[in-house]
Coordinates of C-alpha atoms in Angstrom, one line a residue:
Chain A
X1 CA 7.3 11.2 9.5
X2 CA 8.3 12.5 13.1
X3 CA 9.0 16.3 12.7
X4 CA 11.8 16.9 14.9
X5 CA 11.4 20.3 13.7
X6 CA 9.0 22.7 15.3
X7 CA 8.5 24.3 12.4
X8 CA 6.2 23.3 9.8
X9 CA 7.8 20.5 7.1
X10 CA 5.0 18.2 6.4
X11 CA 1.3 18.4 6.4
X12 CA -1.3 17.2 4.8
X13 CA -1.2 17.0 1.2
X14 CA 1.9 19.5 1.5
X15 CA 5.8 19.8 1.9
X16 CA 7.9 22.1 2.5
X17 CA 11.2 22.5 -0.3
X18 CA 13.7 22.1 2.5
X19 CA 12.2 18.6 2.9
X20 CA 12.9 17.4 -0.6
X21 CA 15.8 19.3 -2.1
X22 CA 18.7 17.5 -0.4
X23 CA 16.6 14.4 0.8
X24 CA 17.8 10.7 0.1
X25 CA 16.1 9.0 -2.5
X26 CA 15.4 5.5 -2.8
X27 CA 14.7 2.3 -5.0
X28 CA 11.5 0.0 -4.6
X29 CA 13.7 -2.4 -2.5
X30 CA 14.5 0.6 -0.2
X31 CA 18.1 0.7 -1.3
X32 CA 19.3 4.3 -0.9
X33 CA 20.8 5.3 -4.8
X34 CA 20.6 8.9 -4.8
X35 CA 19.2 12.5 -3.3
X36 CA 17.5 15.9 -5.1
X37 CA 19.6 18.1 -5.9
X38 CA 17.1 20.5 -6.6
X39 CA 13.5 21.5 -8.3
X40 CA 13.5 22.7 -11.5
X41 CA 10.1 25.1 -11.3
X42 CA 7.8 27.0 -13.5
X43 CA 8.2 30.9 -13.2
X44 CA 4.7 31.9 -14.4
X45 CA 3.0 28.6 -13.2
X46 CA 4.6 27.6 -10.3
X47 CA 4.8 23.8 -10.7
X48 CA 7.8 21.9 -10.2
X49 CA 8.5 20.9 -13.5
X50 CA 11.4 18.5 -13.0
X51 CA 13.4 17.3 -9.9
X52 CA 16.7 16.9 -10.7
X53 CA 18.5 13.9 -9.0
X54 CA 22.1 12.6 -8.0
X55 CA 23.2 9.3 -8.3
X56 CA 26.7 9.0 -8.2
X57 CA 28.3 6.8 -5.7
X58 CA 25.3 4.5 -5.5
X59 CA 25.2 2.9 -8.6
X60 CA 28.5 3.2 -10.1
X61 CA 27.4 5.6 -12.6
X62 CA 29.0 8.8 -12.4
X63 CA 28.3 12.4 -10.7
X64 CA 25.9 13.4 -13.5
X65 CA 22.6 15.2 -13.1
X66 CA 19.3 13.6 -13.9
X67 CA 16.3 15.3 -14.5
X68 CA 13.0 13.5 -13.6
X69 CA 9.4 14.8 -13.8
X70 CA 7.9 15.4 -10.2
X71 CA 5.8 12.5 -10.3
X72 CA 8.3 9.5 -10.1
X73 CA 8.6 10.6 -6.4
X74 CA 6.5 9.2 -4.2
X75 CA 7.6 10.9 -0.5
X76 CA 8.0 7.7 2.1
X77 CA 7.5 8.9 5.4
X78 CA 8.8 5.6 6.7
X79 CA 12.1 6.4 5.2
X80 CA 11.8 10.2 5.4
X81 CA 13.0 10.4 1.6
X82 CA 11.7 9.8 -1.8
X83 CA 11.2 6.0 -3.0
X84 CA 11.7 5.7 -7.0
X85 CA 10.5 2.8 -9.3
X86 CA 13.6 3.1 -11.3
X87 CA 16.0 0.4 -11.6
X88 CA 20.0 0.9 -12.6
X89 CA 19.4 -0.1 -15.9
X90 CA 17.1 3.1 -16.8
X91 CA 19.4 5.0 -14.8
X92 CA 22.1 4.0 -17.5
X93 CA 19.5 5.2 -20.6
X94 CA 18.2 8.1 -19.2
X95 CA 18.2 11.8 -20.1
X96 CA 21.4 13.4 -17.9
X97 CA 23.6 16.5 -17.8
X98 CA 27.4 16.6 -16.5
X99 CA 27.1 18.5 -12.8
X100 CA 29.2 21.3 -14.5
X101 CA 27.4 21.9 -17.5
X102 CA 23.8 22.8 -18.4
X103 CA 21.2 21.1 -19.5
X104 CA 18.6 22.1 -22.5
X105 CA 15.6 23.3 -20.3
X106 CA 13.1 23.5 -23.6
X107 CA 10.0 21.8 -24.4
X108 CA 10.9 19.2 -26.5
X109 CA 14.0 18.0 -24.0
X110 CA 11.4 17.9 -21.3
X111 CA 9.1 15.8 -23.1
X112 CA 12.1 13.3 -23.8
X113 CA 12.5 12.9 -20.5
X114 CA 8.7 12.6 -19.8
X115 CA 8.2 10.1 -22.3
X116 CA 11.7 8.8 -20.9
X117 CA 9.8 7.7 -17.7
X118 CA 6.5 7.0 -19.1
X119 CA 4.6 10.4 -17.7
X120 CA 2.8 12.5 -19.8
X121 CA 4.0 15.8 -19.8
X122 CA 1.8 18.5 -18.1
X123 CA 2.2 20.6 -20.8
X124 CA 0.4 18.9 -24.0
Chain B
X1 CA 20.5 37.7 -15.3
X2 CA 23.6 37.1 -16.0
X3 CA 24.5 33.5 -14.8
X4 CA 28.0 33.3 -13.1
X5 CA 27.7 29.5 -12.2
X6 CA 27.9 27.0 -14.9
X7 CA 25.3 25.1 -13.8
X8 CA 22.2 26.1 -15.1
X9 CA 19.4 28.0 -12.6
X10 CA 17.3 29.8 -15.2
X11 CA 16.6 29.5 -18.3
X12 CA 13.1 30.4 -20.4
X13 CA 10.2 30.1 -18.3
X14 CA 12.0 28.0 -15.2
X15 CA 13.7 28.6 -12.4
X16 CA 15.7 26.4 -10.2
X17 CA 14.7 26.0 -6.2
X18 CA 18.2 27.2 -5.4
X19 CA 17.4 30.5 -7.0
X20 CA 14.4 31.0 -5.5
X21 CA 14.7 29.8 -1.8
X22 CA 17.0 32.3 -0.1
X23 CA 16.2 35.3 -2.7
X24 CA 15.9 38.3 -2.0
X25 CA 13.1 40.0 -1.9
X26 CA 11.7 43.5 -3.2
X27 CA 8.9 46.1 -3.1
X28 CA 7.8 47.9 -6.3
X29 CA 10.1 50.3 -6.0
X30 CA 12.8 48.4 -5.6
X31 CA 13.5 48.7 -1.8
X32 CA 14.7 45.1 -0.3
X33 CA 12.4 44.1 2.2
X34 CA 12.9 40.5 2.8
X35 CA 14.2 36.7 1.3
X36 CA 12.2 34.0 0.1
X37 CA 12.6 31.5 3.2
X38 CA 11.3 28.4 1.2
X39 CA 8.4 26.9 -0.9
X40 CA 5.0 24.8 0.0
X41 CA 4.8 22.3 -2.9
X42 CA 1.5 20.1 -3.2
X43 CA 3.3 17.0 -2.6
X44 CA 0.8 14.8 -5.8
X45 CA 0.8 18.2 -8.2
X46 CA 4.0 19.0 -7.1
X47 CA 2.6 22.8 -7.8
X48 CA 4.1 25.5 -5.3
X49 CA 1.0 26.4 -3.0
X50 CA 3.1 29.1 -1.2
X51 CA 5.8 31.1 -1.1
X52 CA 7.1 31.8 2.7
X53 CA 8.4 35.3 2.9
X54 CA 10.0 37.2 6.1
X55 CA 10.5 40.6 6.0
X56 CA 12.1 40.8 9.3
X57 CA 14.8 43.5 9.8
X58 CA 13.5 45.2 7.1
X59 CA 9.9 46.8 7.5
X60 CA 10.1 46.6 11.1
X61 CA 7.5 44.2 12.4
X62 CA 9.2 41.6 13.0
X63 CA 10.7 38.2 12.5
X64 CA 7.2 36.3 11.7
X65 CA 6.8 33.8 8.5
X66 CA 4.4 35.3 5.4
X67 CA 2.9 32.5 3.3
X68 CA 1.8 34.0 -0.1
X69 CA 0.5 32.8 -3.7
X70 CA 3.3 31.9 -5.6
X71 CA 1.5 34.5 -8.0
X72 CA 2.8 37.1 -6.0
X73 CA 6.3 36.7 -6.8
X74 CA 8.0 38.5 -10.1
X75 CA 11.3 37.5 -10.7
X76 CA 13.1 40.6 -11.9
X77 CA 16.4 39.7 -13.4
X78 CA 17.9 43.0 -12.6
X79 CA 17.5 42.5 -9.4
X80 CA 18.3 39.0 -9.5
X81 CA 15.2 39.0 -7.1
X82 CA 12.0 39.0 -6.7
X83 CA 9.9 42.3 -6.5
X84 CA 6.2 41.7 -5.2
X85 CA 3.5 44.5 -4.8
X86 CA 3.0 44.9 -1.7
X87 CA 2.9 47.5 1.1
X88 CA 3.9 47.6 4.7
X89 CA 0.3 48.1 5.6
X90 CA -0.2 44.9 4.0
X91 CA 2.3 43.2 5.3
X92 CA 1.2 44.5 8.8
X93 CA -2.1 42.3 8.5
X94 CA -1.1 39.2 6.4
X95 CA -1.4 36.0 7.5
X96 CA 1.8 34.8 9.1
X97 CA 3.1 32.5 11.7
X98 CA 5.9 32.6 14.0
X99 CA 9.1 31.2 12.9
X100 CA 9.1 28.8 15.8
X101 CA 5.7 27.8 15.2
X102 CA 3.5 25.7 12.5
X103 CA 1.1 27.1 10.1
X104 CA -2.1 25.5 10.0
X105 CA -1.6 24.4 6.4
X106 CA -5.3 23.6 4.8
X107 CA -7.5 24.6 2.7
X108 CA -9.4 27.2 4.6
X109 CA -6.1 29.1 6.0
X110 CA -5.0 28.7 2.5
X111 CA -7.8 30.3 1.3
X112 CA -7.3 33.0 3.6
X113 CA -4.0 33.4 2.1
X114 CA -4.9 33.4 -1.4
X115 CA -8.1 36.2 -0.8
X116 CA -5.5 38.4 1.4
X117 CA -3.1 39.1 -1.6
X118 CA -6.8 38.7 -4.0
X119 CA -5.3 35.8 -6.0
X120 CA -7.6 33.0 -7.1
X121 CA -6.8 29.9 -5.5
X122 CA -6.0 27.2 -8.0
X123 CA -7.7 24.3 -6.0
X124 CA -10.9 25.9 -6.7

Protein backbone atom coordinates (compact mmCIF):
# COMPACT_ATOMS: atom_id res chain seq x y z
CA UNK A 1 0.00 0.00 0.00
CA UNK A 2 1.45 3.70 -0.64
CA UNK A 3 0.90 5.62 2.67
CA UNK A 4 -0.06 9.01 1.63
CA UNK A 5 -0.26 9.60 5.17
CA UNK A 6 2.77 10.56 7.20
CA UNK A 7 1.57 9.00 9.93
CA UNK A 8 1.80 5.51 10.69
CA UNK A 9 -1.30 3.16 9.05
CA UNK A 10 0.47 0.11 8.01
CA UNK A 11 3.45 -1.86 9.03
CA UNK A 12 4.52 -4.92 9.36
CA UNK A 13 2.34 -7.40 10.66
CA UNK A 14 0.10 -4.35 11.94
CA UNK A 15 -2.81 -1.84 11.11
CA UNK A 16 -3.96 0.78 12.34
CA UNK A 17 -8.21 0.88 13.05
CA UNK A 18 -8.63 3.91 10.94
CA UNK A 19 -7.42 1.75 8.07
CA UNK A 20 -10.09 -0.90 8.30
CA UNK A 21 -13.17 0.61 9.88
CA UNK A 22 -14.68 2.43 6.92
CA UNK A 23 -12.42 0.61 4.21
CA UNK A 24 -14.02 -1.01 1.03
CA UNK A 25 -14.22 -4.50 0.99
CA UNK A 26 -14.09 -6.77 -1.73
CA UNK A 27 -15.04 -10.26 -3.44
CA UNK A 28 -12.40 -12.78 -4.81
CA UNK A 29 -13.07 -11.29 -8.38
CA UNK A 30 -12.20 -7.89 -6.94
CA UNK A 31 -15.68 -6.66 -7.21
CA UNK A 32 -16.22 -3.96 -4.57
CA UNK A 33 -19.64 -5.40 -2.42
CA UNK A 34 -19.28 -3.71 0.80
CA UNK A 35 -17.01 -1.72 3.62
CA UNK A 36 -16.51 -2.24 7.75
CA UNK A 37 -18.56 -0.62 9.53
CA UNK A 38 -16.81 -1.28 12.50
CA UNK A 39 -14.82 -3.88 14.98
CA UNK A 40 -16.64 -5.51 17.45
CA UNK A 41 -13.62 -6.06 20.19
CA UNK A 42 -13.04 -7.88 23.35
CA UNK A 43 -12.93 -5.61 26.59
CA UNK A 44 -10.73 -7.80 28.75
CA UNK A 45 -8.89 -9.53 25.82
CA UNK A 46 -8.50 -7.14 23.30
CA UNK A 47 -9.17 -9.14 20.11
CA UNK A 48 -11.43 -8.06 17.56
CA UNK A 49 -13.96 -10.48 17.93
CA UNK A 50 -16.14 -9.67 14.89
CA UNK A 51 -16.00 -7.07 12.01
CA UNK A 52 -19.16 -6.00 11.18
CA UNK A 53 -19.74 -5.30 7.38
CA UNK A 54 -22.12 -3.35 5.01
CA UNK A 55 -23.41 -4.59 1.96
CA UNK A 56 -26.16 -2.69 0.79
CA UNK A 57 -26.11 -1.19 -2.56
CA UNK A 58 -23.72 -3.79 -3.88
CA UNK A 59 -25.56 -6.67 -3.96
CA UNK A 60 -29.05 -5.81 -3.87
CA UNK A 61 -29.50 -7.01 -0.50
CA UNK A 62 -30.54 -4.41 1.86
CA UNK A 63 -28.78 -1.97 4.43
CA UNK A 64 -28.44 -4.65 7.10
CA UNK A 65 -25.34 -5.32 9.26
CA UNK A 66 -23.33 -8.38 9.04
CA UNK A 67 -21.14 -9.56 11.52
CA UNK A 68 -18.04 -11.64 10.37
CA UNK A 69 -15.23 -13.09 12.48
CA UNK A 70 -11.85 -11.22 11.83
CA UNK A 71 -10.43 -13.77 9.81
CA UNK A 72 -12.47 -13.71 6.57
CA UNK A 73 -10.47 -10.44 5.88
CA UNK A 74 -7.55 -10.78 4.19
CA UNK A 75 -6.19 -6.83 3.93
CA UNK A 76 -5.13 -6.37 -0.04
CA UNK A 77 -2.64 -3.76 -0.31
CA UNK A 78 -3.18 -3.71 -4.08
CA UNK A 79 -6.72 -2.65 -3.52
CA UNK A 80 -6.07 -0.86 -0.25
CA UNK A 81 -9.30 -2.72 1.24
CA UNK A 82 -10.26 -6.07 2.54
CA UNK A 83 -10.84 -8.95 -0.25
CA UNK A 84 -13.57 -11.54 1.10
CA UNK A 85 -14.17 -15.18 -0.24
CA UNK A 86 -17.81 -14.80 0.21
CA UNK A 87 -20.09 -14.99 -2.66
CA UNK A 88 -23.90 -13.27 -2.79
CA UNK A 89 -25.38 -16.33 -2.11
CA UNK A 90 -23.85 -16.71 1.61
CA UNK A 91 -24.39 -13.13 1.91
CA UNK A 92 -28.29 -13.95 1.50
CA UNK A 93 -27.95 -16.97 4.46
CA UNK A 94 -25.90 -15.31 6.70
CA UNK A 95 -26.22 -14.14 10.33
CA UNK A 96 -27.41 -10.12 10.08
CA UNK A 97 -28.85 -7.36 12.20
CA UNK A 98 -31.18 -4.38 10.82
CA UNK A 99 -28.63 -1.05 10.93
CA UNK A 100 -31.18 0.19 13.62
CA UNK A 101 -31.50 -2.48 15.83
CA UNK A 102 -29.03 -4.61 17.86
CA UNK A 103 -27.66 -7.66 17.48
CA UNK A 104 -27.33 -10.56 20.30
CA UNK A 105 -23.58 -10.15 21.07
CA UNK A 106 -23.46 -13.64 23.32
CA UNK A 107 -21.49 -16.72 22.86
CA UNK A 108 -23.66 -18.92 21.29
CA UNK A 109 -24.74 -16.13 18.43
CA UNK A 110 -21.06 -15.70 17.84
CA UNK A 111 -20.41 -19.21 17.34
CA UNK A 112 -23.35 -19.29 14.76
CA UNK A 113 -21.75 -16.95 12.81
CA UNK A 114 -18.35 -18.73 13.22
CA UNK A 115 -19.55 -21.92 12.27
CA UNK A 116 -21.62 -19.70 9.64
CA UNK A 117 -18.31 -19.00 7.82
CA UNK A 118 -16.45 -22.10 8.60
CA UNK A 119 -13.93 -20.54 11.43
CA UNK A 120 -13.53 -21.96 14.55
CA UNK A 121 -14.32 -19.66 17.16
CA UNK A 122 -11.36 -18.40 19.40
CA UNK A 123 -13.21 -19.04 22.26
CA UNK A 124 -13.74 -22.96 22.55
CA UNK B 1 -23.70 2.91 30.43
CA UNK B 2 -26.57 3.85 29.45
CA UNK B 3 -26.86 3.36 25.55
CA UNK B 4 -28.69 6.40 23.81
CA UNK B 5 -28.07 4.99 20.22
CA UNK B 6 -30.03 2.01 19.14
CA UNK B 7 -27.37 0.49 17.55
CA UNK B 8 -25.57 -1.64 19.77
CA UNK B 9 -21.77 -0.51 21.07
CA UNK B 10 -21.54 -2.56 24.21
CA UNK B 11 -22.81 -5.21 25.39
CA UNK B 12 -21.12 -8.10 27.94
CA UNK B 13 -17.58 -8.45 27.53
CA UNK B 14 -17.35 -6.31 24.00
CA UNK B 15 -17.03 -3.17 22.87
CA UNK B 16 -17.46 -1.64 19.55
CA UNK B 17 -14.35 0.40 17.79
CA UNK B 18 -16.61 3.39 17.57
CA UNK B 19 -16.71 3.52 21.33
CA UNK B 20 -13.36 3.08 21.91
CA UNK B 21 -11.49 5.23 19.21
CA UNK B 22 -12.24 8.91 20.16
CA UNK B 23 -12.92 8.13 23.99
CA UNK B 24 -12.08 9.86 26.41
CA UNK B 25 -9.59 9.28 28.56
CA UNK B 26 -9.06 9.27 32.49
CA UNK B 27 -6.63 9.12 35.42
CA UNK B 28 -7.51 7.18 38.61
CA UNK B 29 -9.01 9.75 40.05
CA UNK B 30 -11.07 10.64 37.55
CA UNK B 31 -9.35 13.75 36.00
CA UNK B 32 -9.66 13.73 31.94
CA UNK B 33 -6.42 13.72 30.56
CA UNK B 34 -6.69 12.62 27.06
CA UNK B 35 -8.81 10.46 24.07
CA UNK B 36 -8.06 7.25 22.69
CA UNK B 37 -6.70 8.40 19.12
CA UNK B 38 -7.09 4.82 17.54
CA UNK B 39 -6.10 1.04 17.85
CA UNK B 40 -2.94 -1.14 16.46
CA UNK B 41 -4.60 -4.49 15.55
CA UNK B 42 -2.30 -7.54 14.55
CA UNK B 43 -3.59 -7.66 11.18
CA UNK B 44 -3.51 -12.28 11.14
CA UNK B 45 -4.73 -12.30 15.14
CA UNK B 46 -6.66 -9.33 14.62
CA UNK B 47 -5.71 -8.82 18.60
CA UNK B 48 -5.31 -5.00 19.53
CA UNK B 49 -1.36 -4.58 20.07
CA UNK B 50 -1.82 -0.93 21.22
CA UNK B 51 -3.85 1.61 22.19
CA UNK B 52 -2.62 5.23 20.94
CA UNK B 53 -3.32 7.76 23.61
CA UNK B 54 -2.62 11.77 23.44
CA UNK B 55 -2.82 13.56 26.34
CA UNK B 56 -2.23 16.82 24.83
CA UNK B 57 -3.92 19.95 26.29
CA UNK B 58 -4.36 18.14 29.24
CA UNK B 59 -1.10 17.29 31.35
CA UNK B 60 0.84 19.74 29.55
CA UNK B 61 3.55 18.14 27.55
CA UNK B 62 2.40 18.19 24.58
CA UNK B 63 0.70 17.03 21.48
CA UNK B 64 2.95 13.64 21.08
CA UNK B 65 1.19 10.02 20.32
CA UNK B 66 1.42 7.30 23.44
CA UNK B 67 1.16 3.70 22.32
CA UNK B 68 0.16 1.52 25.27
CA UNK B 69 -1.02 -2.22 26.11
CA UNK B 70 -4.38 -2.50 25.46
CA UNK B 71 -4.28 -3.92 29.13
CA UNK B 72 -4.00 -0.55 30.24
CA UNK B 73 -7.22 0.61 29.44
CA UNK B 74 -10.42 0.11 31.92
CA UNK B 75 -13.58 1.05 30.56
CA UNK B 76 -15.52 2.64 33.30
CA UNK B 77 -19.09 2.92 32.33
CA UNK B 78 -19.66 5.93 34.53
CA UNK B 79 -17.42 7.68 32.82
CA UNK B 80 -18.39 6.40 29.63
CA UNK B 81 -14.48 6.34 29.32
CA UNK B 82 -11.64 4.87 30.03
CA UNK B 83 -9.64 5.41 33.27
CA UNK B 84 -5.92 4.09 33.12
CA UNK B 85 -3.33 4.29 36.06
CA UNK B 86 -1.14 6.32 35.19
CA UNK B 87 0.76 9.44 36.35
CA UNK B 88 2.06 12.50 34.67
CA UNK B 89 5.50 11.40 35.61
CA UNK B 90 4.84 8.46 33.64
CA UNK B 91 3.48 9.87 30.93
CA UNK B 92 6.57 12.38 30.88
CA UNK B 93 8.90 9.36 29.91
CA UNK B 94 6.67 6.91 27.77
CA UNK B 95 7.36 5.90 24.62
CA UNK B 96 5.65 8.20 22.14
CA UNK B 97 6.03 9.59 18.73
CA UNK B 98 5.11 12.69 17.16
CA UNK B 99 1.77 13.05 15.55
CA UNK B 100 3.37 13.84 12.29
CA UNK B 101 5.67 11.11 12.51
CA UNK B 102 5.69 7.07 12.31
CA UNK B 103 6.33 4.72 15.15
CA UNK B 104 8.70 2.22 14.55
CA UNK B 105 6.19 -0.53 14.99
CA UNK B 106 8.17 -4.01 15.87
CA UNK B 107 8.69 -6.19 18.17
CA UNK B 108 11.54 -4.62 20.17
CA UNK B 109 9.85 -1.00 20.36
CA UNK B 110 6.86 -2.96 21.26
CA UNK B 111 8.53 -4.55 23.79
CA UNK B 112 9.63 -1.35 25.06
CA UNK B 113 6.08 -0.37 25.28
CA UNK B 114 4.74 -3.30 26.90
CA UNK B 115 7.81 -3.33 29.93
CA UNK B 116 7.19 0.72 30.30
CA UNK B 117 3.47 0.25 31.60
CA UNK B 118 5.11 -3.57 33.17
CA UNK B 119 2.50 -5.60 31.10
CA UNK B 120 3.52 -8.90 29.70
CA UNK B 121 3.67 -8.85 26.14
CA UNK B 122 1.38 -11.40 24.61
CA UNK B 123 3.78 -12.40 21.67
CA UNK B 124 6.02 -13.83 24.09
Amino acid sequence: MTNQDPDIRETHDLIASDMVVGTNVYDIQGNHIGQVERLILEKRGGRVSYAVLSFGGFLGIGDDYYPLPWQKLDYDESLAGFRIDITKEQVEGAPRYARDQDFDWNAESGRRVYDYYGVRPYWV
